[in-house]
Coordinates of C-alpha atoms in Angstrom, one line a residue:
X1 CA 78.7 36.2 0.2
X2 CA 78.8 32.7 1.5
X3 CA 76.2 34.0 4.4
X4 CA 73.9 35.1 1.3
X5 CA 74.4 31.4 -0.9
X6 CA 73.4 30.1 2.6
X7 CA 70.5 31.4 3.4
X8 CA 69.2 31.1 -0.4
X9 CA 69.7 27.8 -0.4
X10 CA 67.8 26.8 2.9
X11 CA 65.3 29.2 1.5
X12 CA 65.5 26.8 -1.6
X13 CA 65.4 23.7 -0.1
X14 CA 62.1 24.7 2.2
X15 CA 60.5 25.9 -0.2
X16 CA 61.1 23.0 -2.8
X17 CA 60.1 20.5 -0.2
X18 CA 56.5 22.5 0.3
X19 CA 56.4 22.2 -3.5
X20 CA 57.8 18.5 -4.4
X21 CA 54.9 17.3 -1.5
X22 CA 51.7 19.2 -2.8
X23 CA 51.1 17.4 -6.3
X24 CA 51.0 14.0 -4.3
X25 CA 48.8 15.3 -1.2
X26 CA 46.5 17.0 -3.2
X27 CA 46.2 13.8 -5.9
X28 CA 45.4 11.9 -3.0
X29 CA 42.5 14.2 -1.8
X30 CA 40.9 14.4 -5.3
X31 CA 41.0 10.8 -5.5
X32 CA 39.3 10.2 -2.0
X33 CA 37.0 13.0 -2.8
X34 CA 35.9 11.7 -6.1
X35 CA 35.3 8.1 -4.9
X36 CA 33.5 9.5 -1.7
X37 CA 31.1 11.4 -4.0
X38 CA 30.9 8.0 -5.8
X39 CA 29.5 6.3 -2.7
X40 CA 27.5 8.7 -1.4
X41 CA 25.5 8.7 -4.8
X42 CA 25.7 4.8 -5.0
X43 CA 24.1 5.0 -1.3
X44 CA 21.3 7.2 -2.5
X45 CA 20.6 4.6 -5.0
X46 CA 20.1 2.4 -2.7
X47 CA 18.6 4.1 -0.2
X48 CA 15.7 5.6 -2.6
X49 CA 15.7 1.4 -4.1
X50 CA 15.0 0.7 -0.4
X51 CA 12.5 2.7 0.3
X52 CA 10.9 2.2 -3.1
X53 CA 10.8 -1.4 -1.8
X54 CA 9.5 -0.8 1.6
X55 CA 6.4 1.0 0.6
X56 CA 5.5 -1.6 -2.1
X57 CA 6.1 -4.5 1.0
X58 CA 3.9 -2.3 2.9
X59 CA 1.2 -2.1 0.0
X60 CA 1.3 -5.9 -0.8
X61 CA 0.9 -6.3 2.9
X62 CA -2.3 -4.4 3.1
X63 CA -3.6 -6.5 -0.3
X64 CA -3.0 -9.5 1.3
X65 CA -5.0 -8.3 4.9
X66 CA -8.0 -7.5 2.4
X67 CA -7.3 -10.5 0.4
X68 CA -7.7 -12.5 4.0
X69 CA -10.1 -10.8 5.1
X70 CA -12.2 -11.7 2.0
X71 CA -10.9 -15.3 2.1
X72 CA -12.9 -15.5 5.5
X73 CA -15.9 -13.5 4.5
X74 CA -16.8 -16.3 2.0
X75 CA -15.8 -18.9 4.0
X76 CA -18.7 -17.7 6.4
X77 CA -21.0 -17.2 3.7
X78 CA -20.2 -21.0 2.1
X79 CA -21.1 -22.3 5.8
X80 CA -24.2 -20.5 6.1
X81 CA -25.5 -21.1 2.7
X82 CA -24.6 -24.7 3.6
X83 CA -27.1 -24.4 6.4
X84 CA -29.9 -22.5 4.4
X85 CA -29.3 -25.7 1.7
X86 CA -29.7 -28.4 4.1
X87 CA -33.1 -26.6 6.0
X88 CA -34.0 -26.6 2.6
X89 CA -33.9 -29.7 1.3
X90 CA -35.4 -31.0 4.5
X91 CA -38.3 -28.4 4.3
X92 CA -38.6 -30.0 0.6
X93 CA -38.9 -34.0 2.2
X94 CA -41.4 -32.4 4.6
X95 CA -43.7 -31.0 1.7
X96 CA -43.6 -33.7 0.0
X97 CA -44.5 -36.0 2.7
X98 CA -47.4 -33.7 3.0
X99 CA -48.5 -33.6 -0.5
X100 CA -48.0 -37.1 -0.6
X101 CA -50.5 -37.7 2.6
X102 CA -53.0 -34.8 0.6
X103 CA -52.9 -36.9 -2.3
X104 CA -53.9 -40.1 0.0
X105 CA -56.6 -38.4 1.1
X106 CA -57.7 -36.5 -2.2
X107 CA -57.8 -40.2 -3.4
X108 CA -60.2 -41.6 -0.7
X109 CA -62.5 -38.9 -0.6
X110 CA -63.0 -39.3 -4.8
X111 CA -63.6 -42.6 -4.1
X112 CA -66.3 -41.7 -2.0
X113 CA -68.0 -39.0 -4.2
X114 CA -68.0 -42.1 -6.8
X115 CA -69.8 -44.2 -4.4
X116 CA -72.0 -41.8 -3.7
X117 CA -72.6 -40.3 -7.4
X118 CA -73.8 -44.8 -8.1
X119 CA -76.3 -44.3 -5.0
X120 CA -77.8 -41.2 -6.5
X121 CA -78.5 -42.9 -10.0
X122 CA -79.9 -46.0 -8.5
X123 CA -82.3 -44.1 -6.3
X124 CA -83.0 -42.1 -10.0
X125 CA -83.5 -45.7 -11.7
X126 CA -85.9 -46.6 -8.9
X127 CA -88.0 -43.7 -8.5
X128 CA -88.3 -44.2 -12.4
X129 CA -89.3 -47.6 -12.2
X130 CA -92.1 -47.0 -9.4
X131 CA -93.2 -44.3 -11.6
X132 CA -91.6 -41.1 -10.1
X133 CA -91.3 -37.4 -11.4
X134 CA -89.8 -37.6 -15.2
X135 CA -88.2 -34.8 -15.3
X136 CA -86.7 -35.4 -12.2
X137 CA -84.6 -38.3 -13.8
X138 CA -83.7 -36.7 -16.8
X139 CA -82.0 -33.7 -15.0
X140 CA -79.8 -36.2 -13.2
X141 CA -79.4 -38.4 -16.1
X142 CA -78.8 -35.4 -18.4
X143 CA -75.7 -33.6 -16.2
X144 CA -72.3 -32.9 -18.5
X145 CA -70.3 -33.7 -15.4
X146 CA -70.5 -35.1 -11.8
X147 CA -70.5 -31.1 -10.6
X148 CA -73.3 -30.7 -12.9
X149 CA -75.3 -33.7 -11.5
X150 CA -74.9 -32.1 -8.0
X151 CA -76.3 -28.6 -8.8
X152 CA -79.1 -30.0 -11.0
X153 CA -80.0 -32.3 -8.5
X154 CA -80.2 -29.4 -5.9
X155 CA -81.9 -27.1 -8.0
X156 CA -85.1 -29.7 -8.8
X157 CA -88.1 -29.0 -6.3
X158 CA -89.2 -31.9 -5.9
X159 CA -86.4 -34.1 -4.2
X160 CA -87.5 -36.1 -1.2
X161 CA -85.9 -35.0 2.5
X162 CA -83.8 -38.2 1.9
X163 CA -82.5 -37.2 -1.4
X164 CA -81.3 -33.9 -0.5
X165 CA -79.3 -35.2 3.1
X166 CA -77.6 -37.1 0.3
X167 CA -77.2 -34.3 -2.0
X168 CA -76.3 -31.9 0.9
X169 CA -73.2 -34.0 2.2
X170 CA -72.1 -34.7 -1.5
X171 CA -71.7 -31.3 -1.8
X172 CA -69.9 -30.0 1.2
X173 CA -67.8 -33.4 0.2
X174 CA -66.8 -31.6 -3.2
X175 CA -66.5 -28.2 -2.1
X176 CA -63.9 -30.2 0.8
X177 CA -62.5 -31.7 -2.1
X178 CA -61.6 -28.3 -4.3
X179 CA -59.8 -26.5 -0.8
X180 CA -58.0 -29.4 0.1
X181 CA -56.9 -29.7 -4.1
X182 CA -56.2 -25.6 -3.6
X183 CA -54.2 -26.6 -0.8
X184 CA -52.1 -29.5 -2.8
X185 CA -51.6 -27.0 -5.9
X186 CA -50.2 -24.2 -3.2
X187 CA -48.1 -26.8 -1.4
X188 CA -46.6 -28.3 -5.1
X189 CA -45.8 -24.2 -6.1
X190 CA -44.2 -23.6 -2.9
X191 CA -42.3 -26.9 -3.6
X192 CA -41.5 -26.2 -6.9
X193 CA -40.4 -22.8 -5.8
X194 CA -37.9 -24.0 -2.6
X195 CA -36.7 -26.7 -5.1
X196 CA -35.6 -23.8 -7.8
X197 CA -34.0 -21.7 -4.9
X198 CA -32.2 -25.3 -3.6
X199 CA -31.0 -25.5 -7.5
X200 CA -30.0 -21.5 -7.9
X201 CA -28.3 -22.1 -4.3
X202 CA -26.1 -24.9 -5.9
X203 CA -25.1 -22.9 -8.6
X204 CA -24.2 -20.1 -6.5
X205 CA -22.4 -21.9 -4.2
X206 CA -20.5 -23.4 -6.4
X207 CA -19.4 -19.9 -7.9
X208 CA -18.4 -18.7 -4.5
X209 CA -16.4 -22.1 -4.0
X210 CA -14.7 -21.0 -7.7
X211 CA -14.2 -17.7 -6.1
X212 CA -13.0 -18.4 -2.9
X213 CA -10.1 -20.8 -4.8
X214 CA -9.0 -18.4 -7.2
X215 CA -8.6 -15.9 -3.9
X216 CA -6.7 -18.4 -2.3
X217 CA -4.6 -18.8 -5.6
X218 CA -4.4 -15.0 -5.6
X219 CA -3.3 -14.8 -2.2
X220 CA -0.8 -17.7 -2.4
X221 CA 1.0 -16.2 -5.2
X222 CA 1.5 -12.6 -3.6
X223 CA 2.6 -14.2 -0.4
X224 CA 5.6 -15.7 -2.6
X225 CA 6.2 -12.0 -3.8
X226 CA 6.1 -11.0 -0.8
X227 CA 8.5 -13.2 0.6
X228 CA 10.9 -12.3 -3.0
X229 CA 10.4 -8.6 -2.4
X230 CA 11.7 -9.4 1.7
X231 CA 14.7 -11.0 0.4
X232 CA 15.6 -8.3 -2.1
X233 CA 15.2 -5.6 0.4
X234 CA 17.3 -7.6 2.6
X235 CA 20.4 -7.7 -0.2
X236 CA 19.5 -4.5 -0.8
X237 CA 20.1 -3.3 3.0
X238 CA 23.0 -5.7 3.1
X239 CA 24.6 -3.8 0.2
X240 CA 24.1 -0.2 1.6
X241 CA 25.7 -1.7 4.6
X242 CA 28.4 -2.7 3.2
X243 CA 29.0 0.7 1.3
X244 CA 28.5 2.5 4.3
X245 CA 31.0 0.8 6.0
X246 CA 33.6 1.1 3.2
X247 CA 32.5 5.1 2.8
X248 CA 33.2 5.4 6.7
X249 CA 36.6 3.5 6.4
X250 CA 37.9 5.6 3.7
X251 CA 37.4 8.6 5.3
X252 CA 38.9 7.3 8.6
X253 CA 41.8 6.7 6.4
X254 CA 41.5 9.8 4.4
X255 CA 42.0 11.3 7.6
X256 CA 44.7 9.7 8.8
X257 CA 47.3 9.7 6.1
X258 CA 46.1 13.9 6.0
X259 CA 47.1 14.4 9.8
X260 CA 50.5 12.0 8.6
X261 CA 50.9 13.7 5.9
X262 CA 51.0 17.3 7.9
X263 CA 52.8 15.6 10.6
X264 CA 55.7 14.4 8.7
X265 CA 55.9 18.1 6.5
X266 CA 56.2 19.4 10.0
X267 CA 59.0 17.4 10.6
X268 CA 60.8 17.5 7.9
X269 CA 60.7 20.9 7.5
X270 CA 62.4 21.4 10.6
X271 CA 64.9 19.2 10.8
X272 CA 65.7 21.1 7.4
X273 CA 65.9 24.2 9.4
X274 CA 67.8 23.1 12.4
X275 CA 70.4 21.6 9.5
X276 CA 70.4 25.1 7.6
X277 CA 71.2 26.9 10.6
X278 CA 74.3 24.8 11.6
X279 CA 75.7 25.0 8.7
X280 CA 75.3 28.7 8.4
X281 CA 77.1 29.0 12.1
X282 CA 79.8 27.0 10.6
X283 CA 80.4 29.2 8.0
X284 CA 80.1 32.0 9.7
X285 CA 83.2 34.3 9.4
X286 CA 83.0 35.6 12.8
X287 CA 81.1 34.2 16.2
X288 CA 79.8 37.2 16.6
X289 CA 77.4 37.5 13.4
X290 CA 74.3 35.3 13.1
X291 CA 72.4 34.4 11.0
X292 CA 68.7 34.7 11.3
X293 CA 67.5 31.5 10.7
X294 CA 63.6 31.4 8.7
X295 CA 61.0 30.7 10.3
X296 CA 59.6 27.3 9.3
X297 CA 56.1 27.3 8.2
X298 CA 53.7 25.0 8.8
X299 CA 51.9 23.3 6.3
X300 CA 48.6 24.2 5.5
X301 CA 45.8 21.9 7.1
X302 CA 43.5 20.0 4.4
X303 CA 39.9 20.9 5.1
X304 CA 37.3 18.0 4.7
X305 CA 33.7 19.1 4.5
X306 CA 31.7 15.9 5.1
X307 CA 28.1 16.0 3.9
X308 CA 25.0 14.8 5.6
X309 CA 23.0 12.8 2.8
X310 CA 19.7 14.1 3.0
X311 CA 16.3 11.2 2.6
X312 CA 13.4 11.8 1.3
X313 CA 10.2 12.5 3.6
X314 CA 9.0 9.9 4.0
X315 CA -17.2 8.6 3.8
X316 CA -19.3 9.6 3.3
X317 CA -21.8 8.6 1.0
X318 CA -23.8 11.3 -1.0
X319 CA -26.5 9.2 -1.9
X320 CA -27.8 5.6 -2.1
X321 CA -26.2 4.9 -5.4
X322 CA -22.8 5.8 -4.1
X323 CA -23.1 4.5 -0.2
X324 CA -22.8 0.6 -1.3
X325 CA -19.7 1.0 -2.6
X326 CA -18.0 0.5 0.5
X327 CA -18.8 -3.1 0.2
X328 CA -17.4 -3.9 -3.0
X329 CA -14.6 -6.3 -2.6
X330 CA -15.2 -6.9 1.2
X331 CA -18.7 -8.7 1.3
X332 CA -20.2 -12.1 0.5
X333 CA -23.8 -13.1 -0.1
X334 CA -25.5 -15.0 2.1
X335 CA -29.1 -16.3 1.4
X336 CA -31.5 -14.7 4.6
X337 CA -27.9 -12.2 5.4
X338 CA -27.9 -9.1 6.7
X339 CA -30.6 -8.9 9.0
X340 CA -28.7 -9.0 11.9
X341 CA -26.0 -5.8 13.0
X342 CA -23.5 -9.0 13.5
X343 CA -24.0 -10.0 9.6
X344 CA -23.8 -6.6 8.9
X345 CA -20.4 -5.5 10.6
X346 CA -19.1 -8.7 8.7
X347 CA -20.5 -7.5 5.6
X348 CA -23.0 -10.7 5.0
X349 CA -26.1 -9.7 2.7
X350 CA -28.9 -10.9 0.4
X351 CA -29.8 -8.8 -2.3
X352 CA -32.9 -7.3 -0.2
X353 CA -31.2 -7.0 3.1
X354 CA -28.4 -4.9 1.0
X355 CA -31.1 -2.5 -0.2
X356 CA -32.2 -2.0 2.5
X357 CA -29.7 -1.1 4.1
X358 CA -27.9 1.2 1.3
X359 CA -31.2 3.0 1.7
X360 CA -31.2 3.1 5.6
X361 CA -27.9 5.1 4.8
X362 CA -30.0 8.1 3.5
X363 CA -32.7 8.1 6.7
X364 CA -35.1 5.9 4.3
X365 CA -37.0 3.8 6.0
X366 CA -38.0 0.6 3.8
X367 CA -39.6 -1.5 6.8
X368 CA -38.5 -3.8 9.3
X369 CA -35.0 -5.2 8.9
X370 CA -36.3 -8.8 9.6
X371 CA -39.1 -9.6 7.1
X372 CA -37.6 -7.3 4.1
X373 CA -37.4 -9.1 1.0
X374 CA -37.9 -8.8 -2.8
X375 CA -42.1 -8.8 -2.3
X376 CA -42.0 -6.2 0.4
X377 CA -39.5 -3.8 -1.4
X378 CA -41.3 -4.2 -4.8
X379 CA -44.6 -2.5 -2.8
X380 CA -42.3 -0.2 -1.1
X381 CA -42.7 2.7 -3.5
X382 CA -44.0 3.5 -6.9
X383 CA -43.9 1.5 -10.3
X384 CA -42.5 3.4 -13.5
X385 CA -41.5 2.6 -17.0
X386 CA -38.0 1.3 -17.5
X387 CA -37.6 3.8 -20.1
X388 CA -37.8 6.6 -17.5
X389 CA -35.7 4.5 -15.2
X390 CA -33.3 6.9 -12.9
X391 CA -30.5 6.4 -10.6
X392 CA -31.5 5.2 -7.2
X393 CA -34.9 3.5 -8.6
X394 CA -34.9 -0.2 -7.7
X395 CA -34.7 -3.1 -10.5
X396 CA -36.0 -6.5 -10.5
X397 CA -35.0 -9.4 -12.1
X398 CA -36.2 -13.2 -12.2
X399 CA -33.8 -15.0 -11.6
X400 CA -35.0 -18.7 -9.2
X401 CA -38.6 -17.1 -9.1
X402 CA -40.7 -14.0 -10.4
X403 CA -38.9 -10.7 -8.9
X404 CA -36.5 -13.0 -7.0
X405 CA -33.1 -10.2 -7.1
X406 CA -33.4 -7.0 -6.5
X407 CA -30.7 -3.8 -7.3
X408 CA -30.2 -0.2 -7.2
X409 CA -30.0 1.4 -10.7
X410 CA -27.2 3.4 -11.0
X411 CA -27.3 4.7 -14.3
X412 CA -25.8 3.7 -17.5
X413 CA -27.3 0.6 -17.6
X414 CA -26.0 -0.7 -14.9
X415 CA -26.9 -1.3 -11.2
X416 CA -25.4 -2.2 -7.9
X417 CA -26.4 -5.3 -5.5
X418 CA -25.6 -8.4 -3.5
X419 CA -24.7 -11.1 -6.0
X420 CA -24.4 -14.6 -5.1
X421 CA -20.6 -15.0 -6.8
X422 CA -19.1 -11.9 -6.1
X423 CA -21.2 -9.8 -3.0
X424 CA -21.5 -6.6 -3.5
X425 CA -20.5 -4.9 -6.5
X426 CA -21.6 -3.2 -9.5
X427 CA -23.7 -5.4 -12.9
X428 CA -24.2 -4.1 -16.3
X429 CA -28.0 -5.2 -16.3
X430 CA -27.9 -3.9 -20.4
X431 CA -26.3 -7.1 -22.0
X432 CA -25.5 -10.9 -20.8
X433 CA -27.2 -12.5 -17.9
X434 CA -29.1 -9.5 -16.3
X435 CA -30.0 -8.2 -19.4
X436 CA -31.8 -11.5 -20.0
X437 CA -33.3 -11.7 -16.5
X438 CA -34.2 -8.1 -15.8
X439 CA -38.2 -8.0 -16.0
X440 CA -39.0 -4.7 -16.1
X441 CA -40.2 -4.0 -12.9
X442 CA -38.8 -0.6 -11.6
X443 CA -39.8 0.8 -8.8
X444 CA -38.9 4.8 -7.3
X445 CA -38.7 5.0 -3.8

């Protein structure tokens, strides 16, 4: 009976020890599990924050390459409009020294037509007074006008050899006289011409300077967002660092106070034995009986699954009124641009050079590169009515001169070209400024 109460109660006391150390153990794993599930969410979080950081770093970085890019593009345009502003304004104090020396001369030679218009009369006078041809006087006397005077004179049949020498250089003296006035009124429109270009030139360098400041603005203020965004991703990385490192730790020590844990069951369990057992020879009635002590159990081994968080994976132009628009935003206008493949590749352009080559694009030939410009390209093709205007017809506007900018329509009224203030890009020609400067030239290539 006492062998039986023996055994029971080792029986007892193992099995109450397995039971008293379970609640406690298996708190602990909830506890480490729950907060580990924690982290690991809090890490994805952050992770997805991160990422949603880097790729808007890595877009701002490509805005601000354009926005540079841009920056220099008018810069180079600025200089070179510079130059074409000061070969213009000398070309205007060379014209007008010329003009001025025409004038000079224009001057002199009236003077001499005068003189010789008061040798003419006299010799009329005289002839009169010694009893000459009557109606030879009063066709001089009776001209409207000094040209009058000369092509009566000529036309009377009965001038003396010495008259008409006279006559004859007076009139090769006017006729010198209206070329060289032809020539001043050509010279004074080409003047008045280069001096509206210099004056349109102004104003458009001026809006490029405007532009050019507000880029730099523009570019200023996303390098400071730039620089924010940098330091938030850096906290950011900082903080799944520092969560890593505590989710790492906790596991480490999860795993530690499990094999503990197991260790110290273990132990306790058979000391608990050993002490059973020698009690139960002790109370054993005879030497010769034994008693079989249990087997002591080991404690079951806590599993940990760890799981792996997972991240996220990471032209062709079909026409001429599409093919420009590759230039929008990364070109600048330079007056005389575009003729060269260096001004090209660096997207410099007038508004002719542009069309030109936009329509190069499509295996249209408009004429040499070098000497295109608004006159060639308005002979280039064939004149219609604005009311049946059509994408890809060209438009012309006068803007410093008659047919001074030309575009491509591209329908609903509006068109694409090289502007002075912006470079390429796309103008609603139906309202505001073009409206008011489009002169209804179209022309279909």
């Amino acid at each position: 009976m006492k062998k039986k109460m023996l055994l029971l109660n080792t029986t007892v006391l193992l099995g109450l020890g397995g039971v008293l150390s379970t609640p406690a153990y298996a708190s602990t794993i909830q506890d480490m599990e729950s907060q580990k599930s924690q982290i690991q969410n809090q890490r994805q979080d952050v992770q997805s924050n991160i990422q949603a950081a880097s790729d808007e770093l890595t877009r701002l970085q490509a805005e601000q390459d354009q926005m540079k890019a841009q920056l220099e593009r008018l810069t180079l345009a600025e200089e070179e409009n510079n130059k074409k502003a000061q070969k213009t304004e000398a070309d205007i104090k060379e014209t007008s020294k010329q003009v001025d020396q025409l004038e000079k001369e224009i001057k002199l030679l009236q003077e001499k037509l005068e003189k010789r218009n008061d040798i003419l009369k006299d010799r009329a006078r005289s002839m009169q007074e010694s009893g000459g041809n009557v109606e030879y006087l009063q066709v001089l006397l009776g001209s409207s006008s000094f040209g009058d005077f000369v092509d009566r004179a000529l036309a009377v049949s009965t001038i003396v050899d010495a008259d008409r020498g006279i006559l004859t250089e007076t009139k090769n003296m006017q006729d010198e006289l209206k070329t060289k006035q032809a020539d001043v009124k050509s010279k004074l429109a080409s003047l008045e011409d280069m001096k509206a270009e210099l004056d349109e030139m102004t104003v458009q360098l001026a809006a490029q300077k405007k532009q050019k400041d507000a880029l730099a603005k523009e570019l200023k203020d996303k390098e400071a967002k730039n620089e924010e965004l940098k330091a938030s991703l850096q906290s950011k990385d900082s903080s799944l660092a520092n969560e890593q490192s505590t989710l790492e730790q906790n596991i480490k020590d999860q795993k530690a106070a499990e094999e503990a844990a197991r260790k110290a069951a273990e132990q306790a369990a058979k000391e608990a034995a050993k002490k059973a057992a020698e009690q139960a020879q002790k109370a054993a009635a005879a030497p010769s009986e034994k008693a079989d002590s249990p087997s002591p159990k080991a404690a079951p081994k806590a599993s940990s699954n760890d799981v792996a968080p997972t991240s996220a994976p990471a032209p062709k132009a079909s026409n001429v009124v599409t093919v420009g628009n590759r230039w929008i935003g990364k070109s600048a206008y330079v007056f005389g641009g575009g003729r060269s493949q260096s001004d090209i590749n660096h997207g410099l352009f007038d508004c002719s050079s542009f069309v030109h080559w936009a329509y190069s694009q499509v295996g249209v030939n408009l004429g040499p590169l070098g000497s295109v410009s608004t006159e060639t390209l308005k002979h280039a093709g064939t004149q219609v009515s604005s009311s049946q205007m059509q994408p890809g017809d060209l438009v012309f506007f006068d803007t410093y001169k008659k047919d001074g900018h030309v575009g491509i329509y591209v329908g609903g009224g509006k068109f694409i070209g090289a502007q002075s203030s912006t470079g390429v890009a796309i103008a609603n020609m139906s309202s505001g400024y073009w409206k008011q400067k489009f002169n209804g030239r179209v022309v279909r290539i």
